[in-house]
PDB file of C-alpha atoms in Angstrom:
ATOM      1  CA  MET X   1      84.135 113.321  64.574  1.00  0.00           C
ATOM      2  CA  PRO X   2      85.665 112.351  67.963  1.00  0.00           C
ATOM      3  CA  PRO X   3      84.961 114.678  70.911  1.00  0.00           C
ATOM      4  CA  GLY X   4      87.611 117.169  72.033  1.00  0.00           C
ATOM      5  CA  PRO X   5      90.468 116.212  74.339  1.00  0.00           C
ATOM      6  CA  HIS X   6      90.046 115.578  78.054  1.00  0.00           C
ATOM      7  CA  PRO X   7      91.203 118.672  80.047  1.00  0.00           C
ATOM      8  CA  GLY X   8      94.221 116.755  81.386  1.00  0.00           C
ATOM      9  CA  PHE X   9      95.036 115.140  78.013  1.00  0.00           C
ATOM     10  CA  SER X  10      98.445 116.753  77.473  1.00  0.00           C
ATOM     11  CA  LYS X  11      99.693 115.755  80.948  1.00  0.00           C
ATOM     12  CA  ASN X  12      98.158 112.306  81.293  1.00  0.00           C
ATOM     13  CA  VAL X  13     100.310 109.190  80.922  1.00  0.00           C
ATOM     14  CA  PHE X  14      98.483 105.880  80.580  1.00  0.00           C
ATOM     15  CA  ILE X  15     100.419 103.107  82.334  1.00  0.00           C
ATOM     16  CA  ASN X  16     100.128  99.653  80.792  1.00  0.00           C
ATOM     17  CA  CYS X  17     102.118  97.273  82.952  1.00  0.00           C
ATOM     18  CA  PRO X  18     101.554  94.507  85.516  1.00  0.00           C
ATOM     19  CA  PHE X  19     100.204  95.655  88.873  1.00  0.00           C
ATOM     20  CA  ASP X  20     101.247  92.617  90.897  1.00  0.00           C
ATOM     21  CA  SER X  21     103.708  92.685  93.783  1.00  0.00           C
ATOM     22  CA  GLU X  22     106.467  91.169  91.639  1.00  0.00           C
ATOM     23  CA  TYR X  23     106.466  94.263  89.440  1.00  0.00           C
ATOM     24  CA  SER X  24     106.110  96.933  92.124  1.00  0.00           C
ATOM     25  CA  PHE X  25     109.909  97.361  92.383  1.00  0.00           C
ATOM     26  CA  LEU X  26     109.774  98.789  88.838  1.00  0.00           C
ATOM     27  CA  LEU X  27     106.363 100.446  89.033  1.00  0.00           C
ATOM     28  CA  ARG X  28     107.139 102.630  92.058  1.00  0.00           C
ATOM     29  CA  PRO X  29     110.167 104.449  90.582  1.00  0.00           C
ATOM     30  CA  ILE X  30     108.320 104.708  87.255  1.00  0.00           C
ATOM     31  CA  LEU X  31     105.366 106.432  88.946  1.00  0.00           C
ATOM     32  CA  PHE X  32     107.724 108.694  90.876  1.00  0.00           C
ATOM     33  CA  THR X  33     109.544 109.757  87.688  1.00  0.00           C
ATOM     34  CA  ILE X  34     106.294 110.558  85.883  1.00  0.00           C
ATOM     35  CA  VAL X  35     104.971 112.708  88.734  1.00  0.00           C
ATOM     36  CA  TYR X  36     108.393 114.296  89.316  1.00  0.00           C
ATOM     37  CA  LEU X  37     108.471 115.426  85.676  1.00  0.00           C
ATOM     38  CA  GLY X  38     105.070 117.072  86.063  1.00  0.00           C
ATOM     39  CA  PHE X  39     102.795 114.446  84.502  1.00  0.00           C
ATOM     40  CA  THR X  40      99.821 112.438  85.797  1.00  0.00           C
ATOM     41  CA  PRO X  41      99.853 108.636  85.730  1.00  0.00           C
ATOM     42  CA  GLN X  42      96.592 107.011  84.617  1.00  0.00           C
ATOM     43  CA  ILE X  43      96.192 103.399  85.645  1.00  0.00           C
ATOM     44  CA  ALA X  44      93.318 100.951  85.373  1.00  0.00           C
ATOM     45  CA  SER X  45      93.674  99.816  88.987  1.00  0.00           C
ATOM     46  CA  GLN X  46      93.001 103.340  90.290  1.00  0.00           C
ATOM     47  CA  THR X  47      89.266 102.776  90.374  1.00  0.00           C
ATOM     48  CA  ALA X  48      87.596  99.581  91.450  1.00  0.00           C
ATOM     49  CA  ASP X  49      84.097 100.095  90.111  1.00  0.00           C
ATOM     50  CA  SER X  50      82.986  96.524  89.557  1.00  0.00           C
ATOM     51  CA  GLY X  51      80.051  97.755  87.514  1.00  0.00           C
ATOM     52  CA  GLU X  52      82.310  98.976  84.724  1.00  0.00           C
ATOM     53  CA  GLN X  53      83.887  96.509  82.338  1.00  0.00           C
ATOM     54  CA  ARG X  54      87.658  96.653  82.629  1.00  0.00           C
ATOM     55  CA  ILE X  55      88.185  96.976  78.908  1.00  0.00           C
ATOM     56  CA  ASN X  56      85.921 100.048  78.749  1.00  0.00           C
ATOM     57  CA  LYS X  57      87.770 101.595  81.659  1.00  0.00           C
ATOM     58  CA  ILE X  58      91.104 100.987  79.913  1.00  0.00           C
ATOM     59  CA  LEU X  59      89.835 102.492  76.685  1.00  0.00           C
ATOM     60  CA  SER X  60      88.660 105.627  78.480  1.00  0.00           C
ATOM     61  CA  LEU X  61      92.090 106.012  80.127  1.00  0.00           C
ATOM     62  CA  ILE X  62      93.827 105.582  76.757  1.00  0.00           C
ATOM     63  CA  VAL X  63      91.595 108.204  75.148  1.00  0.00           C
ATOM     64  CA  LYS X  64      92.180 110.758  77.913  1.00  0.00           C
ATOM     65  CA  SER X  65      95.992 110.319  77.838  1.00  0.00           C
ATOM     66  CA  LYS X  66      98.273 111.901  75.269  1.00  0.00           C
ATOM     67  CA  TYR X  67     101.143 109.675  76.403  1.00  0.00           C
ATOM     68  CA  SER X  68     101.384 105.987  77.229  1.00  0.00           C
ATOM     69  CA  LEU X  69     103.893 103.651  78.710  1.00  0.00           C
ATOM     70  CA  HIS X  70     103.677  99.990  77.688  1.00  0.00           C
ATOM     71  CA  ASP X  71     105.936  97.538  79.487  1.00  0.00           C
ATOM     72  CA  LEU X  72     106.146  94.262  77.566  1.00  0.00           C
ATOM     73  CA  SER X  73     108.819  92.716  79.776  1.00  0.00           C
ATOM     74  CA  ARG X  74     106.346  90.333  81.435  1.00  0.00           C
ATOM     75  CA  ILE X  75     104.737  88.742  78.392  1.00  0.00           C
ATOM     76  CA  ARG X  76     107.025  85.725  78.658  1.00  0.00           C
ATOM     77  CA  SER X  77     105.748  82.685  80.596  1.00  0.00           C
ATOM     78  CA  LYS X  78     108.094  81.450  83.310  1.00  0.00           C
ATOM     79  CA  ARG X  79     107.247  77.760  83.433  1.00  0.00           C
ATOM     80  CA  SER X  80     106.402  75.104  80.893  1.00  0.00           C
ATOM     81  CA  GLY X  81     102.644  75.088  80.269  1.00  0.00           C
ATOM     82  CA  GLU X  82     102.075  78.517  81.821  1.00  0.00           C
ATOM     83  CA  LEU X  83     100.125  80.900  79.622  1.00  0.00           C
ATOM     84  CA  TYR X  84     101.918  84.086  78.733  1.00  0.00           C
ATOM     85  CA  ARG X  85     100.292  87.421  79.450  1.00  0.00           C
ATOM     86  CA  LEU X  86      98.336  89.021  76.645  1.00  0.00           C
ATOM     87  CA  ASN X  87      96.805  92.072  78.324  1.00  0.00           C
ATOM     88  CA  MET X  88      99.794  94.325  77.807  1.00  0.00           C
ATOM     89  CA  PRO X  89     100.235  93.758  74.048  1.00  0.00           C
ATOM     90  CA  PHE X  90      96.460  93.938  73.616  1.00  0.00           C
ATOM     91  CA  GLU X  91      96.295  97.350  75.330  1.00  0.00           C
ATOM     92  CA  LEU X  92      99.263  98.543  73.259  1.00  0.00           C
ATOM     93  CA  GLY X  93      97.229  97.574  70.183  1.00  0.00           C
ATOM     94  CA  MET X  94      94.229  99.549  71.455  1.00  0.00           C
ATOM     95  CA  ASP X  95      96.452 102.564  72.053  1.00  0.00           C
ATOM     96  CA  TYR X  96      98.056 102.291  68.633  1.00  0.00           C
ATOM     97  CA  ALA X  97      94.651 102.046  66.953  1.00  0.00           C
ATOM     98  CA  CYS X  98      93.450 105.215  68.746  1.00  0.00           C
ATOM     99  CA  ARG X  99      96.515 107.041  67.511  1.00  0.00           C
ATOM    100  CA  ARG X 100      95.709 106.059  63.929  1.00  0.00           C
ATOM    101  CA  ILE X 101      92.207 107.547  63.954  1.00  0.00           C
ATOM    102  CA  PRO X 102      92.470 109.866  60.965  1.00  0.00           C
ATOM    103  CA  SER X 103      91.375 113.126  62.546  1.00  0.00           C
ATOM    104  CA  GLY X 104      91.316 114.805  65.910  1.00  0.00           C
ATOM    105  CA  HIS X 105      93.586 115.133  68.910  1.00  0.00           C
ATOM    106  CA  LEU X 106      94.291 111.404  69.237  1.00  0.00           C
ATOM    107  CA  ARG X 107      96.745 111.770  66.368  1.00  0.00           C
ATOM    108  CA  GLN X 108      99.011 113.558  68.854  1.00  0.00           C
ATOM    109  CA  LYS X 109      99.335 110.480  71.033  1.00  0.00           C
ATOM    110  CA  ARG X 110     102.857 109.165  71.727  1.00  0.00           C
ATOM    111  CA  PHE X 111     103.964 106.036  73.500  1.00  0.00           C
ATOM    112  CA  LEU X 112     107.010 104.359  74.969  1.00  0.00           C
ATOM    113  CA  VAL X 113     107.462 100.603  74.768  1.00  0.00           C
ATOM    114  CA  LEU X 114     109.641  99.174  77.516  1.00  0.00           C
ATOM    115  CA  GLY X 115     111.164  95.709  77.533  1.00  0.00           C
ATOM    116  CA  ALA X 116     113.670  93.828  79.641  1.00  0.00           C
ATOM    117  CA  THR X 117     116.101  93.786  76.706  1.00  0.00           C
ATOM    118  CA  PRO X 118     116.090  95.953  73.564  1.00  0.00           C
ATOM    119  CA  HIS X 119     114.469  93.426  71.248  1.00  0.00           C
ATOM    120  CA  ASP X 120     113.067  90.432  73.142  1.00  0.00           C
ATOM    121  CA  TYR X 121     109.388  91.353  72.804  1.00  0.00           C
ATOM    122  CA  LYS X 122     109.780  91.863  69.047  1.00  0.00           C
ATOM    123  CA  LYS X 123     110.335  88.134  68.676  1.00  0.00           C
ATOM    124  CA  ALA X 124     106.778  87.578  69.937  1.00  0.00           C
ATOM    125  CA  LEU X 125     105.299  90.713  68.422  1.00  0.00           C
ATOM    126  CA  SER X 126     106.919  91.187  65.033  1.00  0.00           C
ATOM    127  CA  ASP X 127     104.291  93.794  64.096  1.00  0.00           C
ATOM    128  CA  LEU X 128     106.326  96.163  66.258  1.00  0.00           C
ATOM    129  CA  ALA X 129     109.232  96.022  63.810  1.00  0.00           C
ATOM    130  CA  GLY X 130     110.360  99.589  63.193  1.00  0.00           C
ATOM    131  CA  ILE X 131     109.071 100.823  66.547  1.00  0.00           C
ATOM    132  CA  ASP X 132     112.020 101.334  68.873  1.00  0.00           C
ATOM    133  CA  GLY X 133     111.488 100.645  72.517  1.00  0.00           C
ATOM    134  CA  LYS X 134     113.771 101.121  75.462  1.00  0.00           C
ATOM    135  CA  PRO X 135     115.182  98.406  77.712  1.00  0.00           C
ATOM    136  CA  HIS X 136     115.056  98.598  81.493  1.00  0.00           C
ATOM    137  CA  GLY X 137     116.916  95.348  82.161  1.00  0.00           C
ATOM    138  CA  ASN X 138     114.529  94.713  85.101  1.00  0.00           C
ATOM    139  CA  LYS X 139     116.446  97.369  86.998  1.00  0.00           C
ATOM    140  CA  PRO X 140     114.543 100.243  88.642  1.00  0.00           C
ATOM    141  CA  LYS X 141     117.343 102.738  87.986  1.00  0.00           C
ATOM    142  CA  LYS X 142     117.420 101.844  84.290  1.00  0.00           C
ATOM    143  CA  ALA X 143     113.642 102.286  84.122  1.00  0.00           C
ATOM    144  CA  VAL X 144     114.071 105.824  85.496  1.00  0.00           C
ATOM    145  CA  LEU X 145     116.820 106.478  82.934  1.00  0.00           C
ATOM    146  CA  ALA X 146     114.740 105.158  80.005  1.00  0.00           C
ATOM    147  CA  LEU X 147     111.648 107.092  81.028  1.00  0.00           C
ATOM    148  CA  ARG X 148     113.431 110.377  81.719  1.00  0.00           C
ATOM    149  CA  ASN X 149     115.229 110.227  78.355  1.00  0.00           C
ATOM    150  CA  TRP X 150     111.980 109.409  76.543  1.00  0.00           C
ATOM    151  CA  PHE X 151     110.366 112.515  78.066  1.00  0.00           C
ATOM    152  CA  ILE X 152     113.194 114.602  76.595  1.00  0.00           C
ATOM    153  CA  GLU X 153     113.350 112.876  73.185  1.00  0.00           C
ATOM    154  CA  THR X 154     109.689 112.223  72.436  1.00  0.00           C
ATOM    155  CA  VAL X 155     107.587 114.361  74.756  1.00  0.00           C
ATOM    156  CA  HIS X 156     110.046 117.204  74.055  1.00  0.00           C
ATOM    157  CA  LEU X 157     110.390 118.267  77.636  1.00  0.00           C
ATOM    158  CA  LYS X 158     112.820 121.158  77.317  1.00  0.00           C
ATOM    159  CA  LYS X 159     114.724 120.421  80.483  1.00  0.00           C
ATOM    160  CA  ALA X 160     114.710 117.781  83.162  1.00  0.00           C
ATOM    161  CA  GLU X 161     117.124 116.938  85.924  1.00  0.00           C
ATOM    162  CA  SER X 162     119.568 114.105  85.280  1.00  0.00           C
ATOM    163  CA  PRO X 163     118.534 110.458  85.746  1.00  0.00           C
ATOM    164  CA  ASN X 164     120.892 110.315  88.708  1.00  0.00           C
ATOM    165  CA  VAL X 165     119.262 113.289  90.422  1.00  0.00           C
ATOM    166  CA  ILE X 166     115.756 111.870  89.844  1.00  0.00           C
ATOM    167  CA  TRP X 167     116.883 108.515  91.243  1.00  0.00           C
ATOM    168  CA  TYR X 168     118.368 110.166  94.343  1.00  0.00           C
ATOM    169  CA  LYS X 169     115.154 112.175  94.827  1.00  0.00           C
ATOM    170  CA  PHE X 170     113.250 108.896  94.672  1.00  0.00           C
ATOM    171  CA  THR X 171     115.438 107.445  97.440  1.00  0.00           C
ATOM    172  CA  ASP X 172     114.864 110.608  99.525  1.00  0.00           C
ATOM    173  CA  PHE X 173     111.137 110.156  98.984  1.00  0.00           C
ATOM    174  CA  THR X 174     111.313 106.521 100.104  1.00  0.00           C
ATOM    175  CA  ASN X 175     113.110 107.601 103.314  1.00  0.00           C
ATOM    176  CA  ASP X 176     110.246 109.919 104.196  1.00  0.00           C
ATOM    177  CA  PHE X 177     107.630 107.455 102.967  1.00  0.00           C
ATOM    178  CA  HIS X 178     109.159 104.795 105.250  1.00  0.00           C
ATOM    179  CA  ASP X 179     109.220 107.066 108.344  1.00  0.00           C
ATOM    180  CA  GLU X 180     105.907 108.838 107.876  1.00  0.00           C
ATOM    181  CA  ARG X 181     103.853 105.766 107.029  1.00  0.00           C
ATOM    182  CA  LYS X 182     105.397 103.913 109.966  1.00  0.00           C
ATOM    183  CA  LYS X 183     104.374 106.813 112.190  1.00  0.00           C
ATOM    184  CA  ASP X 184     100.857 106.541 110.720  1.00  0.00           C
ATOM    185  CA  GLY X 185     100.720 102.892 111.811  1.00  0.00           C
ATOM    186  CA  PHE X 186     101.390 101.194 108.467  1.00  0.00           C
ATOM    187  CA  THR X 187     103.163  97.837 108.658  1.00  0.00           C
ATOM    188  CA  LYS X 188     105.576  96.580 105.969  1.00  0.00           C
ATOM    189  CA  GLU X 189     102.758  94.387 104.667  1.00  0.00           C
ATOM    190  CA  ASP X 190     100.387  97.384 104.524  1.00  0.00           C
ATOM    191  CA  LEU X 191     102.959  99.272 102.467  1.00  0.00           C
ATOM    192  CA  LYS X 192     103.300  96.370 100.046  1.00  0.00           C
ATOM    193  CA  MET X 193      99.533  96.190  99.602  1.00  0.00           C
ATOM    194  CA  MET X 194      98.965  99.950  99.424  1.00  0.00           C
ATOM    195  CA  PRO X 195      96.612 100.917  96.561  1.00  0.00           C
ATOM    196  CA  ILE X 196      98.557 102.548  93.743  1.00  0.00           C
ATOM    197  CA  ARG X 197      96.277 105.561  93.818  1.00  0.00           C
ATOM    198  CA  GLU X 198      97.188 106.168  97.462  1.00  0.00           C
ATOM    199  CA  TYR X 199     100.912 105.729  96.708  1.00  0.00           C
ATOM    200  CA  ILE X 200     100.696 108.281  93.879  1.00  0.00           C
ATOM    201  CA  GLY X 201      99.008 110.687  96.316  1.00  0.00           C
ATOM    202  CA  PHE X 202     101.976 110.408  98.704  1.00  0.00           C
ATOM    203  CA  ILE X 203     104.419 111.025  95.846  1.00  0.00           C
ATOM    204  CA  ARG X 204     102.483 114.098  94.741  1.00  0.00           C
ATOM    205  CA  THR X 205     102.306 115.580  98.247  1.00  0.00           C
ATOM    206  CA  TRP X 206     106.043 115.030  98.747  1.00  0.00           C
ATOM    207  CA  ILE X 207     106.946 116.601  95.406  1.00  0.00           C
ATOM    208  CA  ASP X 208     104.618 119.564  96.000  1.00  0.00           C
ATOM    209  CA  ASN X 209     106.616 120.298  99.157  1.00  0.00           C
ATOM    210  CA  LEU X 210     109.970 120.404  97.369  1.00  0.00           C
ATOM    211  CA  PRO X 211     111.553 123.851  97.575  1.00  0.00           C
ATOM    212  CA  ARG X 212     111.889 124.568  93.839  1.00  0.00           C
ATOM    213  CA  ARG X 213     110.676 123.483  90.445  1.00  0.00           C
ATOM    214  CA  HIS X 214     112.922 121.012  88.729  1.00  0.00           C
ATOM    215  CA  ILE X 215     111.481 120.778  85.221  1.00  0.00           C
ATOM    216  CA  SER X 216     110.576 122.983  82.284  1.00  0.00           C
ATOM    217  CA  GLY X 217     107.430 122.411  80.274  1.00  0.00           C
ATOM    218  CA  THR X 218     107.126 121.060  76.766  1.00  0.00           C
TER     219      THR X 218
ATOM    220  CA  MET C   1     110.655 116.075 104.198  1.00  0.00           C
ATOM    221  CA  LYS C   2     111.758 115.096 107.659  1.00  0.00           C
ATOM    222  CA  SER C   3     114.748 112.778 107.416  1.00  0.00           C
ATOM    223  CA  LYS C   4     117.198 115.629 107.011  1.00  0.00           C
ATOM    224  CA  LYS C   5     120.018 114.498 109.311  1.00  0.00           C
ATOM    225  CA  SER C   6     120.638 111.137 107.774  1.00  0.00           C
ATOM    226  CA  GLN C   7     122.881 109.112 105.526  1.00  0.00           C
ATOM    227  CA  GLN C   8     121.656 106.731 102.859  1.00  0.00           C
ATOM    228  CA  VAL C   9     123.191 103.684 101.222  1.00  0.00           C
ATOM    229  CA  VAL C  10     121.551 103.507  97.814  1.00  0.00           C
ATOM    230  CA  PRO C  11     122.154 101.678  94.538  1.00  0.00           C
ATOM    231  CA  ASN C  12     123.567 103.957  91.852  1.00  0.00           C
ATOM    232  CA  LEU C  13     123.015 104.094  88.102  1.00  0.00           C
ATOM    233  CA  SER C  14     126.431 102.552  87.401  1.00  0.00           C
ATOM    234  CA  GLY C  15     125.579  99.295  89.160  1.00  0.00           C
ATOM    235  CA  GLY C  16     127.433 100.004  92.407  1.00  0.00           C
ATOM    236  CA  TRP C  17     126.388 101.509  95.729  1.00  0.00           C
ATOM    237  CA  SER C  18     126.610 105.119  96.881  1.00  0.00           C
ATOM    238  CA  VAL C  19     126.604 106.751 100.271  1.00  0.00           C
ATOM    239  CA  LYS C  20     124.838 110.107 100.258  1.00  0.00           C
ATOM    240  CA  SER C  21     123.152 112.539 102.594  1.00  0.00           C
ATOM    241  CA  TYR C  22     119.400 112.942 102.548  1.00  0.00           C
ATOM    242  CA  GLY C  23     118.545 115.796 100.171  1.00  0.00           C
ATOM    243  CA  SER C  24     121.885 115.706  98.375  1.00  0.00           C
ATOM    244  CA  THR C  25     122.190 114.828  94.713  1.00  0.00           C
ATOM    245  CA  ARG C  26     125.860 113.940  95.064  1.00  0.00           C
ATOM    246  CA  ALA C  27     127.381 110.908  96.700  1.00  0.00           C
ATOM    247  CA  PHE C  28     130.161 111.079  99.281  1.00  0.00           C
ATOM    248  CA  LYS C  29     131.633 107.848  98.062  1.00  0.00           C
ATOM    249  CA  THR C  30     130.755 104.894  95.845  1.00  0.00           C
ATOM    250  CA  PHE C  31     131.468 101.193  96.327  1.00  0.00           C
ATOM    251  CA  ASP C  32     131.184  97.982  94.342  1.00  0.00           C
ATOM    252  CA  THR C  33     129.158  96.165  96.983  1.00  0.00           C
ATOM    253  CA  GLN C  34     126.387  97.090  99.380  1.00  0.00           C
ATOM    254  CA  GLY C  35     128.355  95.553 102.271  1.00  0.00           C
ATOM    255  CA  GLU C  36     131.333  97.872 101.737  1.00  0.00           C
ATOM    256  CA  ALA C  37     129.020 100.882 101.440  1.00  0.00           C
ATOM    257  CA  VAL C  38     127.137  99.978 104.640  1.00  0.00           C
ATOM    258  CA  ALA C  39     130.379  99.515 106.619  1.00  0.00           C
ATOM    259  CA  TRP C  40     131.692 102.930 105.551  1.00  0.00           C
ATOM    260  CA  ALA C  41     128.342 104.674 106.061  1.00  0.00           C
ATOM    261  CA  ARG C  42     127.841 103.092 109.481  1.00  0.00           C
ATOM    262  CA  SER C  43     131.179 104.346 110.685  1.00  0.00           C
ATOM    263  CA  LYS C  44     130.431 107.863 109.370  1.00  0.00           C
ATOM    264  CA  SER C  45     126.925 107.854 110.883  1.00  0.00           C
ATOM    265  CA  LYS C  46     128.256 106.738 114.281  1.00  0.00           C
ATOM    266  CA  ARG C  47     130.952 109.401 114.195  1.00  0.00           C
ATOM    267  CA  GLU C  48     128.465 112.134 113.285  1.00  0.00           C
ATOM    268  CA  GLY C  49     125.483 110.857 115.280  1.00  0.00           C
ATOM    269  CA  LEU C  50     123.152 110.420 112.306  1.00  0.00           C
ATOM    270  CA  ASP C  51     120.409 108.075 111.146  1.00  0.00           C
ATOM    271  CA  LEU C  52     121.422 105.533 108.523  1.00  0.00           C
ATOM    272  CA  TYR C  53     118.940 104.264 105.931  1.00  0.00           C
ATOM    273  CA  VAL C  54     119.958 101.236 103.906  1.00  0.00           C
ATOM    274  CA  HIS C  55     118.027 100.866 100.661  1.00  0.00           C
ATOM    275  CA  GLY C  56     117.531  97.772  98.542  1.00  0.00           C
ATOM    276  CA  ARG C  57     118.119  97.476  94.788  1.00  0.00           C
ATOM    277  CA  ASP C  58     114.520  98.644  94.292  1.00  0.00           C
ATOM    278  CA  GLY C  59     115.328 101.934  96.029  1.00  0.00           C
ATOM    279  CA  MET C  60     113.005 101.155  98.959  1.00  0.00           C
ATOM    280  CA  VAL C  61     114.230 101.315 102.561  1.00  0.00           C
ATOM    281  CA  ARG C  62     115.342  97.883 103.818  1.00  0.00           C
ATOM    282  CA  TYR C  63     116.191  99.021 107.315  1.00  0.00           C
ATOM    283  CA  LYS C  64     117.154 102.023 109.367  1.00  0.00           C
ATOM    284  CA  ASN C  65     119.682 102.396 112.195  1.00  0.00           C
ATOM    285  CA  SER C  66     119.838 105.433 114.386  1.00  0.00           C
ATOM    286  CA  TYR C  67     123.143 106.634 115.825  1.00  0.00           C
ATOM    287  CA  ARG C  68     121.820 109.913 117.156  1.00  0.00           C
ATOM    288  CA  THR C  69     123.409 110.947 120.403  1.00  0.00           C
ATOM    289  CA  VAL C  70     120.360 113.003 121.436  1.00  0.00           C
ATOM    290  CA  PRO C  71     117.224 110.984 120.793  1.00  0.00           C
ATOM    291  CA  SER C  72     114.679 112.816 118.644  1.00  0.00           C
ATOM    292  CA  SER C  73     111.865 110.533 119.785  1.00  0.00           C
ATOM    293  CA  PRO C  74     111.436 107.596 122.185  1.00  0.00           C
ATOM    294  CA  GLN C  75     112.204 105.149 119.364  1.00  0.00           C
ATOM    295  CA  HIS C  76     115.731 106.538 118.921  1.00  0.00           C
ATOM    296  CA  GLY C  77     118.624 106.437 121.296  1.00  0.00           C
ATOM    297  CA  ASN C  78     119.577 102.808 121.717  1.00  0.00           C
ATOM    298  CA  GLY C  79     121.664 102.872 118.590  1.00  0.00           C
ATOM    299  CA  ARG C  80     119.389 100.463 116.792  1.00  0.00           C
ATOM    300  CA  LYS C  81     115.802 100.057 115.657  1.00  0.00           C
TER     301      LYS C  81
END
């Protein structure tokens, strides 16, 4: 019998995506949308305990998260001879397996599969036939749209502000982030290299200072 | 939330560019290109003595110009940063 759910289980969202600088233009609005809608992103790069095997860390994040976001848009190699990336589909498989454990709270798990186009990843991962993902077209605004709509359709959030409003809030946040971090002495390079955990902290503080609540619970 | 008196040029969900005020969820005007949006927003910001933030397609701030007539800090006041 698996143990009971983690206290934050129903609000945790496991993020399975690349964490390199080439993906940060999508990751930042994705993180903002998740926090803005009242949820808590869980990412493997948040802790850097070298003594813990990465795969065990990922499994513990999957188990403590009711929701997951898997972005398969970067599994394609760019150059001839370059190996394609297997971590993301592998972690999706781990998540799916947890969800299929016959009893216990892990049966409640739900996930969103994102891709650049609606069906490109299915050509490489035909086992996903019948599982509908959402495309982001490598556009940050479309990622916000896909994620916000998934929270309504699948997480059953009763009400959320429009994708446009969330996007405009994100640009307001980036204005303040730009000014306040500059005042704190951060350079452009520092901002690019900022640990994701620290970035999430700035998002949370900013959202906590907003004048009113903008979402309704599930 | 400190950038209250400012204009932003930001990409919109329809693929074009919008000019909006900080804190507003509605755009003043939308344009097909970032260049057109910046030109219009710059003229408005100069007229009204506001800061102008120009965002990239990723939503992050690319640069900021200040057109404040009364400098709010030593880094403002020369019309450009």
